[in-house]
Amino acid sequence: MKVLHIDASALGAHSVSRNLTAAIVAEFVRTHPNAEVTYRDVHAAPLPHWAMPAADAGTTVGDEVMDEFLAADVVVIGAPMYNFSITSSLKAWIDRIAVAGKTFRYTSAGPEGLAVGKKVIIASTRGGIYSAGSPAAGMDFQEPYLRAVFGFLGVTDLEFVRAEGLALGDEHKTKSIDSAVAGIGGLANAA
Ligand SMILES: Cc1cc2nc3c(=O)[nH]c(=O)nc-3n(C[C@H](O)[C@H](O)[C@H](O)COP(=O)(O)O)c2cc1C
């Protein structure tokens, strides 16, 4: 089993999503001792913004990123909410993996996702509360966006491990992280 681990938080050791992705990957390694993990930190090593192939000439980073994604059976992504969406560092990664002819194609019947058979797990973190039914639910352009992108690429097995309300006080933060961590065990067992 190949596991691709992506982190995007700028908060280093204080990051909740980094702790959650590490715990998710550790759970996969514990339950699948043959797991091979590839790690990419798109904050520490930002990807160049997508450019015309000629402007990108001489770099292989786009190919590497695509190869890592295509090879992975399980993709674990830390996705903090920044200004109601994902970090620009993670968006630059998505711009490298959403490529016509590789991970999707257009047919006469419409678009078709080609990245089938993967499990994608997203550790979603946010300072406020945006879950369904909350007053700010309509301002969530993070989880619905990720659902749309991975659905478009053909991923049907998509799970969110969510810790939200992280800016609402220590008690709320602890409860939210504990409940996110509690959901991790079942994820790896089901893979
Ligand atoms: C630049 C920036 C923008 C943010 N924008 C939002 C936001 O729009 N909504 C929100 O609820 N939290 C926002 N936050 C709070 C983060 O989502 C929160 O700190 C979360 O824990 C970040 O994930 P991390 O702990 O893995 O870094 C923002 C944080 C930063 C640094």
Short mmCIF file of C-alpha atoms and ligand atoms in Angstrom, two decimals, residues 9-11 14-18 80-84 125-128 130 166, ligand 1:
data_model
loop_
_atom_site.label_atom_id
_atom_site.label_comp_id
_atom_site.label_asym_id
_atom_site.label_seq_id
_atom_site.Cartn_x
_atom_site.Cartn_y
_atom_site.Cartn_z
CA SER A 9 -0.20 24.41 7.39
CA ALA A 10 2.02 27.44 8.06
CA LEU A 11 1.80 26.97 11.84
CA HIS A 14 1.31 24.52 16.57
CA SER A 15 -0.60 23.15 13.60
CA VAL A 16 -3.61 20.99 14.33
CA SER A 17 -3.85 19.61 10.80
CA ARG A 18 -0.20 18.50 10.90
CA PRO A 80 -6.41 24.25 7.04
CA MET A 81 -9.10 26.80 6.19
CA TYR A 82 -7.53 30.10 5.17
CA ASN A 83 -9.99 32.86 4.32
CA PHE A 84 -12.88 30.43 3.87
CA THR A 125 -9.06 22.48 10.45
CA ARG A 126 -10.68 25.84 10.97
CA GLY A 127 -10.89 28.54 13.60
CA GLY A 128 -14.66 28.97 13.34
CA TYR A 130 -18.95 25.92 9.37
CA LEU A 166 -10.28 25.92 17.10
C1 LIG B 1 -4.01 33.22 7.02
C2 LIG B 1 -5.07 32.54 7.84
C3 LIG B 1 -6.39 32.62 7.44
C4 LIG B 1 -7.38 32.00 8.18
N1 LIG B 1 -8.68 32.08 7.76
C5 LIG B 1 -9.66 31.46 8.47
C6 LIG B 1 -11.02 31.51 8.05
O1 LIG B 1 -11.37 32.08 7.03
N2 LIG B 1 -11.94 30.88 8.81
C7 LIG B 1 -11.61 30.19 9.93
O2 LIG B 1 -12.50 29.64 10.57
N3 LIG B 1 -10.33 30.12 10.35
C8 LIG B 1 -9.36 30.72 9.65
N4 LIG B 1 -8.06 30.65 10.06
C9 LIG B 1 -7.75 29.83 11.25
C10 LIG B 1 -7.24 28.47 10.86
O3 LIG B 1 -8.15 27.77 10.05
C11 LIG B 1 -6.94 27.68 12.12
O4 LIG B 1 -5.90 28.34 12.83
C12 LIG B 1 -6.51 26.26 11.82
O5 LIG B 1 -6.16 25.65 13.04
C13 LIG B 1 -5.35 26.23 10.87
O6 LIG B 1 -4.91 24.87 10.67
P1 LIG B 1 -3.51 24.40 11.30
O7 LIG B 1 -3.71 24.43 12.81
O8 LIG B 1 -3.28 23.06 10.80
O9 LIG B 1 -2.48 25.39 10.85
C14 LIG B 1 -7.04 31.27 9.35
C15 LIG B 1 -5.70 31.18 9.74
C16 LIG B 1 -4.73 31.80 9.00
C17 LIG B 1 -3.29 31.68 9.44
#
